[in-house]
CSV table of C-alpha atoms in Angstrom, one decimal:
chain,number,residue,atom,x,y,z
L,272,MET,CA,0.0,0.0,0.0
L,273,LYS,CA,1.1,3.5,-0.8
L,274,SER,CA,1.4,6.5,1.6
L,275,VAL,CA,2.2,10.1,0.7
L,276,LEU,CA,3.6,12.4,3.4
L,277,ILE,CA,3.3,16.1,2.7
L,278,SER,CA,5.0,19.2,4.2
L,279,THR,CA,4.0,22.7,3.1
L,280,TYR,CA,6.6,24.7,5.0
L,281,GLU,CA,9.1,24.2,7.8
L,282,LEU,CA,11.2,27.3,8.0
L,283,GLY,CA,13.5,26.3,5.1
L,284,ARG,CA,14.5,23.1,6.8
L,285,GLN,CA,14.4,19.6,5.4
L,286,PRO,CA,11.4,18.3,7.3
L,287,PHE,CA,12.0,16.0,10.2
L,288,GLY,CA,8.2,15.8,10.4
L,289,LEU,CA,8.3,13.8,7.2
L,290,ALA,CA,11.6,11.9,7.6
L,291,SER,CA,10.6,10.5,11.0
L,292,PRO,CA,7.2,9.1,10.1
L,293,ALA,CA,8.6,7.9,6.7
L,294,ALA,CA,10.9,5.5,8.6
L,295,TRP,CA,8.0,4.2,10.7
L,296,LEU,CA,5.6,3.7,7.8
L,297,ARG,CA,8.3,2.0,5.7
L,298,ARG,CA,9.1,-0.4,8.5
L,299,ALA,CA,5.3,-1.2,8.7
L,300,GLY,CA,5.5,-2.2,5.0
L,301,SER,CA,4.2,1.0,3.2
L,302,GLU,CA,5.6,2.4,0.0
L,303,VAL,CA,6.2,6.0,1.0
L,304,ALA,CA,6.6,9.2,-1.1
L,305,CYS,CA,7.6,12.4,0.7
L,306,LEU,CA,6.6,15.8,-0.9
L,307,ASP,CA,7.9,19.1,0.4
L,308,LEU,CA,5.8,21.7,-1.2
L,309,SER,CA,8.1,24.5,-0.1
L,310,CYS,CA,10.6,23.4,-2.8
L,311,GLN,CA,8.6,20.9,-4.9
L,312,SER,CA,5.4,20.9,-7.0
L,313,LEU,CA,2.6,18.7,-5.8
L,314,ASP,CA,3.0,15.3,-7.4
L,315,GLU,CA,-0.5,14.7,-8.5
L,316,ALA,CA,0.2,11.2,-9.8
L,317,ALA,CA,1.6,10.1,-6.4
L,318,VAL,CA,-1.5,11.5,-4.6
L,319,ARG,CA,-3.9,9.8,-7.0
L,320,SER,CA,-2.3,6.4,-6.4
L,321,ALA,CA,-2.0,6.8,-2.7
L,322,ASP,CA,-4.1,4.9,-0.1
L,323,PHE,CA,-3.0,7.2,2.7
L,324,VAL,CA,-2.1,10.9,2.5
L,325,ALA,CA,-0.8,12.7,5.6
L,326,ILE,CA,0.0,16.4,5.9
L,327,HIS,CA,2.3,17.8,8.5
L,328,VAL,CA,1.1,21.0,10.2
L,329,PRO,CA,3.8,22.0,12.8
L,330,MET,CA,3.2,25.7,12.7
L,331,HIS,CA,0.8,28.5,11.8
L,332,THR,CA,2.1,29.2,8.3
L,333,ALA,CA,2.3,25.5,7.4
L,334,THR,CA,-1.3,25.1,8.5
L,335,ARG,CA,-2.6,27.9,6.4
L,336,LEU,CA,-0.9,26.5,3.4
L,337,ALA,CA,-2.2,23.0,4.2
L,338,ALA,CA,-5.8,24.4,4.3
L,339,GLN,CA,-5.3,25.6,0.8
L,340,VAL,CA,-4.0,22.2,-0.5
L,341,LEU,CA,-6.5,19.9,1.4
L,342,PRO,CA,-9.4,20.4,-1.0
L,343,LYS,CA,-7.1,19.7,-4.0
L,344,LEU,CA,-6.0,16.4,-2.4
L,345,ARG,CA,-9.5,15.3,-1.8
L,346,GLN,CA,-10.4,16.2,-5.4
L,347,LEU,CA,-7.4,14.3,-6.8
L,348,ASN,CA,-8.1,11.2,-4.7
L,349,PRO,CA,-11.6,10.8,-3.2
L,350,ARG,CA,-10.8,7.3,-1.9
L,351,ALA,CA,-7.6,8.1,0.1
L,352,GLN,CA,-7.6,8.4,3.8
L,353,ILE,CA,-6.4,11.9,4.6
L,354,CYS,CA,-4.7,12.8,7.9
L,355,CYS,CA,-3.4,16.0,9.3
L,356,PHE,CA,-0.7,15.6,12.0
L,357,GLY,CA,1.5,17.9,14.0
L,358,LEU,CA,1.2,20.7,16.6
L,359,TYR,CA,-1.5,22.7,14.9
L,360,ALA,CA,-3.7,19.7,13.9
L,361,PRO,CA,-5.6,19.2,17.2
L,362,VAL,CA,-6.5,22.8,17.8
L,363,ASN,CA,-7.7,23.2,14.2
L,364,GLU,CA,-9.5,19.9,14.1
L,365,ALA,CA,-13.0,21.1,13.1
L,366,LEU,CA,-11.6,23.2,10.2
L,367,LEU,CA,-9.2,20.5,8.9
L,368,ARG,CA,-12.0,17.9,9.0
L,369,LYS,CA,-14.3,20.3,7.1
L,370,LEU,CA,-11.6,20.7,4.4
L,371,GLY,CA,-11.2,17.0,3.9
L,372,ALA,CA,-9.1,15.5,6.7
L,373,GLN,CA,-10.6,12.3,8.2
L,374,THR,CA,-8.0,11.8,11.0
L,375,ILE,CA,-6.2,14.2,13.2
L,376,LEU,CA,-3.0,13.5,15.2
L,377,GLY,CA,-1.0,15.7,17.5
L,378,GLY,CA,1.8,15.3,20.0
L,379,GLU,CA,3.7,12.1,19.4
L,380,PHE,CA,2.2,11.1,16.1
L,381,GLU,CA,4.4,8.3,14.6
L,382,GLU,CA,2.6,5.4,16.3
L,383,GLY,CA,-0.8,6.9,15.3
L,384,LEU,CA,0.2,7.2,11.7
L,385,VAL,CA,1.2,3.5,11.7
L,386,ALA,CA,-2.1,2.5,13.3
L,387,ILE,CA,-4.0,4.3,10.6
L,388,PHE,CA,-1.9,2.7,7.9
L,389,GLU,CA,-2.3,-0.8,9.4
L,390,SER,CA,-6.1,-0.4,9.6
L,391,LEU,CA,-6.2,0.6,5.9
L,392,ARG,CA,-4.1,-2.4,5.0
L,393,SER,CA,-6.5,-4.7,6.9
L,394,GLY,CA,-9.4,-3.2,4.9
L,395,LYS,CA,-11.0,-1.5,8.0
L,396,ILE,CA,-11.9,2.2,7.9
L,397,LEU,CA,-11.7,3.5,11.4
L,398,GLN,CA,-14.7,5.3,12.7
L,399,THR,CA,-14.1,8.5,14.6
L,400,ASN,CA,-14.4,6.8,18.0
L,401,GLU,CA,-11.9,4.0,16.9
L,402,GLN,CA,-9.2,6.3,15.6
L,403,PRO,CA,-5.9,6.9,17.5
L,404,PRO,CA,-6.1,9.6,20.2
L,405,ILE,CA,-6.0,13.1,18.7
L,406,ILE,CA,-3.3,14.0,21.2
L,407,SER,CA,-0.9,11.4,22.2
L,408,LEU,CA,1.9,12.1,24.7
L,409,ALA,CA,3.0,8.4,24.8
L,410,ARG,CA,6.7,7.8,25.2
L,411,GLN,CA,8.0,6.4,21.9
L,412,ASN,CA,11.1,4.5,20.9
L,413,PHE,CA,12.0,6.5,17.9
L,414,LEU,CA,13.5,5.3,14.6
L,415,ALA,CA,16.3,7.1,12.8
L,416,PRO,CA,14.5,9.4,10.3
L,417,ASP,CA,14.5,8.2,6.7
L,418,ARG,CA,15.4,11.1,4.4
L,419,GLN,CA,16.0,9.2,1.2
L,420,SER,CA,13.0,10.6,-0.8
L,421,LEU,CA,13.3,14.2,0.4
L,422,PRO,CA,15.0,17.0,-1.7
L,423,PRO,CA,18.7,17.3,-1.0
L,424,LEU,CA,19.9,19.4,1.9
L,425,SER,CA,21.5,21.9,-0.6
L,426,ARG,CA,18.0,23.1,-1.5
L,427,TYR,CA,17.2,24.3,2.0
L,428,ALA,CA,18.3,27.2,4.3
L,429,LYS,CA,22.0,27.5,4.9
L,430,LEU,CA,24.2,28.8,7.7
L,431,VAL,CA,26.2,31.9,6.9
L,432,GLY,CA,29.1,31.7,9.3
L,433,ALA,CA,31.4,34.4,10.8
L,434,ASP,CA,33.6,34.0,7.7
L,435,GLY,CA,30.7,34.9,5.4
L,436,LYS,CA,30.6,31.5,3.8
L,437,ALA,CA,27.4,29.7,3.3
L,438,ARG,CA,27.3,26.1,4.7
L,439,VAL,CA,24.8,23.3,4.1
L,440,ALA,CA,22.5,23.0,7.1
L,441,GLY,CA,20.7,19.9,8.4
L,442,TYR,CA,18.0,19.7,10.9
L,443,THR,CA,17.0,17.3,13.7
L,444,GLU,CA,15.1,17.2,17.0
L,445,ALA,CA,16.3,15.9,20.3
L,446,SER,CA,13.0,16.5,22.1
L,447,ARG,CA,9.4,17.6,21.6
L,448,GLY,CA,7.0,19.6,23.8
L,449,CYS,CA,8.1,21.8,26.7
L,450,LYS,CA,8.1,22.0,30.5
L,451,HIS,CA,6.8,25.5,30.4
L,452,ARG,CA,3.3,27.0,29.7
L,453,CYS,CA,3.9,30.4,28.2
L,454,ARG,CA,0.5,31.8,27.4
L,455,HIS,CA,1.1,32.6,23.7
L,456,CYS,CA,3.0,29.4,22.9
L,457,PRO,CA,1.2,27.0,20.4
L,458,ILE,CA,2.9,24.0,22.1
L,459,VAL,CA,1.0,24.4,25.3
L,460,PRO,CA,-2.5,23.4,24.1
L,461,VAL,CA,-1.0,20.0,23.0
L,462,TYR,CA,1.8,19.2,25.5
L,463,ASN,CA,0.6,21.3,28.5
L,464,GLY,CA,3.9,21.4,30.3
L,465,ILE,CA,5.2,17.9,29.2
L,466,PHE,CA,8.2,17.2,27.0
L,467,ARG,CA,9.4,14.0,25.4
L,468,ILE,CA,12.9,13.1,24.3
L,469,VAL,CA,14.2,11.5,21.2
L,470,GLN,CA,16.7,8.8,22.2
L,471,PRO,CA,20.3,10.0,21.9
L,472,GLU,CA,21.4,7.2,19.6
L,473,VAL,CA,18.6,8.1,17.2
L,474,VAL,CA,19.5,11.8,17.2
L,475,LEU,CA,23.2,11.0,16.6
L,476,GLU,CA,22.4,8.5,13.8
L,477,ASP,CA,20.2,11.1,12.1
L,478,ILE,CA,23.0,13.7,12.3
L,479,ARG,CA,25.5,11.1,11.1
L,480,ARG,CA,23.3,10.4,8.0
L,481,GLN,CA,22.9,14.1,7.3
L,482,VAL,CA,26.6,14.7,7.5
L,483,ALA,CA,27.0,11.9,4.9
L,484,MET,CA,24.5,13.9,2.8
L,485,GLY,CA,26.7,17.0,3.0
L,486,ALA,CA,25.5,18.8,6.1
L,487,GLU,CA,28.1,21.1,7.6
L,488,HIS,CA,25.8,22.5,10.3
L,489,ILE,CA,22.9,21.1,12.3
L,490,THR,CA,19.9,23.0,13.6
L,491,PHE,CA,18.3,21.5,16.7
L,492,GLY,CA,14.6,22.3,16.4
L,493,ASP,CA,13.6,21.5,20.0
L,494,PRO,CA,11.2,24.1,21.5
L,495,ASP,CA,13.8,24.4,24.3
L,496,PHE,CA,17.0,22.5,24.1
L,497,PHE,CA,17.6,22.8,27.8
L,498,ASN,CA,14.3,21.2,28.9
L,499,GLY,CA,16.4,18.1,29.5
L,500,ILE,CA,19.8,19.5,30.3
L,501,ARG,CA,21.7,16.2,30.7
L,502,HIS,CA,20.1,14.8,27.6
L,503,ALA,CA,21.1,17.9,25.6
L,504,MET,CA,24.7,18.2,26.7
L,505,ARG,CA,25.2,14.5,26.2
L,506,ILE,CA,24.1,14.8,22.6
L,507,VAL,CA,26.2,17.9,21.7
L,508,THR,CA,29.3,16.4,23.4
L,509,ALA,CA,28.9,13.2,21.4
L,510,LEU,CA,28.2,15.3,18.2
L,511,HIS,CA,31.5,17.3,18.7
L,512,GLU,CA,33.5,14.2,19.4
L,513,GLU,CA,32.4,12.4,16.3
L,514,HIS,CA,32.2,15.5,14.0
L,515,PRO,CA,34.5,18.2,15.4
L,516,ALA,CA,34.1,20.4,12.3
L,517,ILE,CA,30.3,20.4,12.4
L,518,THR,CA,28.6,23.5,14.0
L,519,TYR,CA,25.1,23.6,15.4
L,520,ASP,CA,22.5,26.0,16.7
L,521,VAL,CA,19.8,25.6,19.4
L,522,THR,CA,16.8,27.3,20.9
L,523,ILE,CA,16.9,27.9,24.7
L,524,LYS,CA,14.7,30.0,27.0
L,525,VAL,CA,16.2,33.0,28.8
L,526,GLU,CA,15.2,31.4,32.1
L,527,HIS,CA,17.2,28.3,31.2
L,528,LEU,CA,20.2,30.2,29.9
L,529,LEU,CA,20.4,31.9,33.3
L,530,LYS,CA,19.8,28.7,35.3
L,531,HIS,CA,22.4,26.7,33.4
L,532,SER,CA,24.9,29.4,32.6
L,533,GLU,CA,27.7,27.1,33.5
L,534,CYS,CA,27.0,25.2,30.3
L,535,LEU,CA,27.4,28.2,28.0
L,536,PRO,CA,31.2,27.8,27.5
L,537,GLU,CA,30.6,24.1,26.8
L,538,LEU,CA,28.1,24.9,24.1
L,539,ARG,CA,30.6,27.2,22.5
L,540,GLU,CA,33.4,24.7,22.8
L,541,THR,CA,31.3,21.9,21.2
L,542,GLY,CA,30.5,24.0,18.1
L,543,CYS,CA,27.4,26.0,18.9
L,544,ALA,CA,27.3,28.8,16.3
L,545,PHE,CA,24.5,30.7,18.0
L,546,VAL,CA,21.6,30.4,20.4
L,547,THR,CA,18.1,31.5,19.6
L,548,THR,CA,16.1,32.7,22.6
L,549,ALA,CA,12.5,34.0,22.7
L,550,VAL,CA,12.8,37.3,24.6
L,551,GLU,CA,9.5,38.5,23.2
L,552,SER,CA,9.5,41.9,24.9
L,553,PHE,CA,11.5,44.4,26.9
L,554,ASP,CA,8.4,45.4,28.8
L,555,ASP,CA,8.2,43.4,32.1
L,556,GLU,CA,4.4,43.9,32.3
L,557,VAL,CA,4.0,42.1,28.9
L,558,LEU,CA,6.4,39.4,30.0
L,559,VAL,CA,4.2,38.7,33.1
L,560,ARG,CA,1.1,38.5,30.9
L,561,LEU,CA,2.8,36.1,28.6
L,562,GLU,CA,4.1,34.1,31.6
L,563,LYS,CA,7.6,34.0,30.1
L,564,GLY,CA,9.4,33.3,33.3
L,565,HIS,CA,12.0,36.0,32.9
L,566,THR,CA,12.4,39.8,33.1
L,567,TYR,CA,14.2,42.3,31.0
L,568,GLN,CA,17.1,42.4,33.4
L,569,ASP,CA,17.3,38.6,33.2
L,570,PHE,CA,17.8,38.9,29.5
L,571,VAL,CA,20.4,41.6,29.9
L,572,CYS,CA,22.3,39.3,32.3
L,573,VAL,CA,22.0,36.4,29.9
L,574,LEU,CA,23.3,38.6,27.1
L,575,GLU,CA,26.4,39.5,29.1
L,576,LEU,CA,26.9,35.8,30.1
L,577,CYS,CA,26.8,34.7,26.4
L,578,ARG,CA,29.2,37.4,25.4
L,579,GLN,CA,31.6,36.4,28.1
L,580,ALA,CA,31.3,32.8,26.8
L,581,GLY,CA,31.9,33.9,23.2
L,582,LEU,CA,28.5,32.6,22.3
L,583,ALA,CA,26.4,34.5,19.7
L,584,ILE,CA,22.8,35.1,20.6
L,585,SER,CA,19.8,35.5,18.3
L,586,PRO,CA,16.9,37.0,20.2
L,587,THR,CA,13.3,36.8,18.9
L,588,PHE,CA,10.4,39.1,19.8
L,589,VAL,CA,6.7,39.6,19.6
L,590,ALA,CA,7.1,43.3,18.9
L,591,PHE,CA,3.4,44.2,18.6
L,592,THR,CA,0.8,43.0,21.2
L,593,PRO,CA,-2.5,44.4,22.5
L,594,TRP,CA,-0.4,46.1,25.2
L,595,THR,CA,2.2,47.7,23.0
L,596,THR,CA,2.2,51.5,22.9
L,597,ILE,CA,4.1,53.8,20.6
L,598,GLU,CA,6.3,54.7,23.6
L,599,THR,CA,7.0,51.1,24.5
L,600,TYR,CA,7.8,50.2,20.9
L,601,CYS,CA,10.3,53.1,20.8
L,602,GLY,CA,11.7,51.8,24.0
L,603,PHE,CA,12.2,48.4,22.4
L,604,ILE,CA,14.0,50.0,19.4
L,605,THR,CA,16.2,52.1,21.8
L,606,GLY,CA,16.9,49.0,23.9
L,607,LEU,CA,18.1,47.0,20.9
L,608,HIS,CA,20.4,49.8,20.0
L,609,GLN,CA,21.8,50.3,23.5
L,610,LEU,CA,22.4,46.5,23.9
L,611,GLY,CA,24.2,46.3,20.6
L,612,LEU,CA,21.7,44.0,19.1
L,613,ALA,CA,20.6,45.8,16.0
L,614,ASP,CA,22.7,43.5,13.8
L,615,HIS,CA,21.8,40.4,15.7
L,616,VAL,CA,18.0,40.6,15.2
L,617,ALA,CA,16.5,39.4,12.0
L,618,PRO,CA,14.5,42.3,10.6
L,619,VAL,CA,11.3,40.2,10.5
L,620,GLN,CA,11.4,40.3,14.3
L,621,LEU,CA,10.9,44.0,14.3
L,622,GLY,CA,7.3,43.6,13.0
L,623,ILE,CA,6.1,40.3,14.5
L,624,ARG,CA,2.5,40.7,15.6
L,625,LEU,CA,1.0,38.5,18.4
L,626,LEU,CA,-0.9,35.6,17.1
L,627,ILE,CA,-3.9,34.2,19.0
L,628,PRO,CA,-4.5,30.8,17.5
L,629,ALA,CA,-7.2,28.3,18.4
L,630,GLY,CA,-6.6,26.9,21.9
L,631,SER,CA,-4.4,29.7,23.0
L,632,ARG,CA,-4.0,30.3,26.7
L,633,LEU,CA,-4.1,34.1,26.0
L,634,LEU,CA,-7.9,33.6,25.8
L,635,GLU,CA,-7.8,33.0,29.6
L,636,LEU,CA,-7.0,36.7,30.0
L,637,PRO,CA,-10.2,38.7,30.4
L,638,GLU,CA,-8.8,41.7,28.5
L,639,ILE,CA,-8.1,39.4,25.5
L,640,ALA,CA,-11.3,37.2,25.6
L,641,GLN,CA,-13.4,40.3,25.7
L,642,THR,CA,-11.8,42.2,22.8
L,643,VAL,CA,-10.9,39.6,20.2
L,644,GLY,CA,-13.1,39.0,17.2
L,645,ARG,CA,-14.6,35.7,16.0
L,646,PHE,CA,-12.1,33.1,14.9
L,647,ASP,CA,-10.9,33.7,11.4
L,648,GLU,CA,-10.7,30.4,9.6
L,649,LYS,CA,-8.7,31.8,6.7
L,650,MET,CA,-6.0,33.5,8.9
L,651,LEU,CA,-6.3,30.8,11.7
L,652,VAL,CA,-6.3,33.4,14.5
L,653,TYR,CA,-8.6,35.4,16.7
L,654,PRO,CA,-8.3,38.9,15.3
L,655,TRP,CA,-7.5,41.8,17.6
L,656,SER,CA,-6.8,45.5,17.3
L,657,ASN,CA,-4.7,47.7,19.5
L,658,ALA,CA,-6.6,50.3,21.5
L,659,ASP,CA,-4.4,53.0,19.8
L,660,PRO,CA,-4.9,52.7,16.0
L,661,ARG,CA,-1.5,54.4,15.6
L,662,VAL,CA,0.2,51.2,16.9
L,663,ASP,CA,-1.5,49.0,14.3
L,664,GLU,CA,-0.6,51.6,11.6
L,665,LEU,CA,3.0,51.5,12.7
L,666,CYS,CA,3.0,47.7,12.7
L,667,ALA,CA,1.8,47.7,9.1
L,668,GLU,CA,4.4,50.2,8.1
L,669,VAL,CA,7.2,48.3,9.8
L,670,GLN,CA,6.2,45.0,8.2
L,671,SER,CA,6.1,46.8,4.8
L,672,VAL,CA,9.7,48.2,5.3
L,673,VAL,CA,10.9,44.8,6.4
L,674,HIS,CA,9.3,43.1,3.5
L,675,GLU,CA,10.7,45.6,1.0
L,676,GLY,CA,14.1,45.5,2.6
L,677,GLY,CA,14.2,41.7,2.3
L,678,LYS,CA,13.3,41.9,-1.4
L,679,GLN,CA,16.1,44.4,-2.0
L,680,LYS,CA,18.5,42.3,0.2
L,681,ALA,CA,19.2,45.4,2.4
L,682,ALA,CA,21.6,45.0,5.4
L,683,ARG,CA,20.0,44.4,8.8
L,684,ARG,CA,21.4,47.7,10.1
L,685,GLN,CA,19.9,49.6,7.2
L,686,ILE,CA,16.4,48.2,7.8
L,687,PHE,CA,16.7,48.7,11.6
L,688,GLU,CA,17.6,52.4,11.1
L,689,ARG,CA,14.6,52.9,8.8
L,690,VAL,CA,12.3,51.3,11.3
L,691,ALA,CA,13.8,53.3,14.2
L,692,GLU,CA,13.2,56.5,12.2
L,693,MET,CA,9.5,55.6,11.6
L,694,ALA,CA,9.0,54.7,15.3
L,695,TYR,CA,10.4,57.9,16.7
L,696,ALA,CA,8.4,59.9,14.0
L,697,ALA,CA,5.2,58.2,15.1
L,698,ALA,CA,5.9,59.1,18.7
L,699,GLY,CA,6.7,62.7,17.6
L,700,VAL,CA,10.1,62.6,19.4
L,701,ALA,CA,13.7,63.0,18.3
L,702,PRO,CA,15.8,59.9,18.2
L,703,PRO,CA,17.7,59.6,21.5
L,704,ALA,CA,21.4,59.8,21.6
L,705,VAL,CA,22.5,56.2,22.1
L,706,THR,CA,25.8,54.4,21.8
L,707,ASP,CA,26.0,50.8,21.0
L,708,GLU,CA,29.4,49.9,22.4
L,709,ASN,CA,28.7,46.2,21.9
L,710,ARG,CA,28.1,46.5,18.2
L,711,LEU,CA,29.7,43.8,16.1
L,712,ASP,CA,30.4,43.8,12.4
L,713,ARG,CA,27.4,42.0,10.8
L,714,ALA,CA,29.8,39.5,9.2
L,715,ALA,CA,30.9,38.3,12.7
L,716,ILE,CA,27.3,37.1,13.5
L,717,PRO,CA,26.4,33.6,12.2
L,718,TYR,CA,22.8,33.3,10.9
L,719,LEU,CA,20.5,31.0,8.9
L,720,THR,CA,19.3,32.3,5.6
L,721,GLU,CA,15.7,31.5,6.6
L,722,PRO,CA,14.9,33.5,9.8
L,723,TRP,CA,12.7,32.1,12.6
L,724,TYR,CA,9.1,33.1,12.8
L,725,CYS,CA,5.7,31.4,13.3
């Protein structure tokens, strides 16, 4: 029997979310085709001949794209069993079923996909009450991902190192879920404070295979690499021992960087090119509402610790929220300048607007629940407007400048200065006299050619 696994978008990475279930389904006896629509056309012949079609929806953008392709899949193959799996599947269950999905899987999805395949092979169509759980947090013994039918790594995002050279980047995951319950995080409605590890030998074998495919750098896609600190350090130590020339990057909470600061030099010594950390805001009141678990001063402390360790940091932000004012946005821009981060922050981060997806814990806040509009099935969010229309206007202008700057391949500093000029003009104030003593030459800051966003 034939299965088709589809990815619509995974931040320019070769999708682990296809490679992992491909290994499971092939072991179960399925003939598997993997289609990554971010760099391939939809193979209509493969879809028509499939018995089972499964679409990975790990993030907001991917789910919106999946919603567009679902009706096409149903049209191409009315008899196929169609499944949507991944982080955004359970919270958007009603919509995805309406668009043609018959089964929905979230959390640890590999065993569920195999169960669906085996029921099809036996000739039994599972009724809704017989299907695998929509959310499974079962501990799995993972298989090494099977990447044989995916596009080559050279077609995906690359690492641009401190020497300015682009390197082929691979991608893997050492854990899923998260110990924490930040209000705005899409992981929380599914994992609710639980995380699951991928066995170290599986992670290292996946890396080994990607290095053989040409990977010179590995991105660890864990929501928080330090959720399991011993697990994480064991893996990067083994990675460096086996592949000393390979670099990597990780995502770690500010709170964990502070708690485990003694590990920062070891990260650098084992080849960590940079750490992504979700700062979100410089406004402590917003950080409390989001339940981020850190303060602005915590981040300042972490920034200094990382600099002392020689570890590059790539902060991400939610620059526009219902609580943002013109003044706090100007404070955000000034803060980036003063901290020497204007060149570290991908321009897209300057215009990120808070998403309130289905299932979001933000809806627990009265001021959010009472002001959002009806759920928008096209945008997959609860729409909101800032109390000050000037803030929403500034957000649109910033996003436009960032988009245009990206098209023109403008330098980060150039885009930042243009955004700063707009922000201070909106506030009707002169730009403050600031010095950025910590400014680095842009070429000294490693980065991926596809920036992080939702």
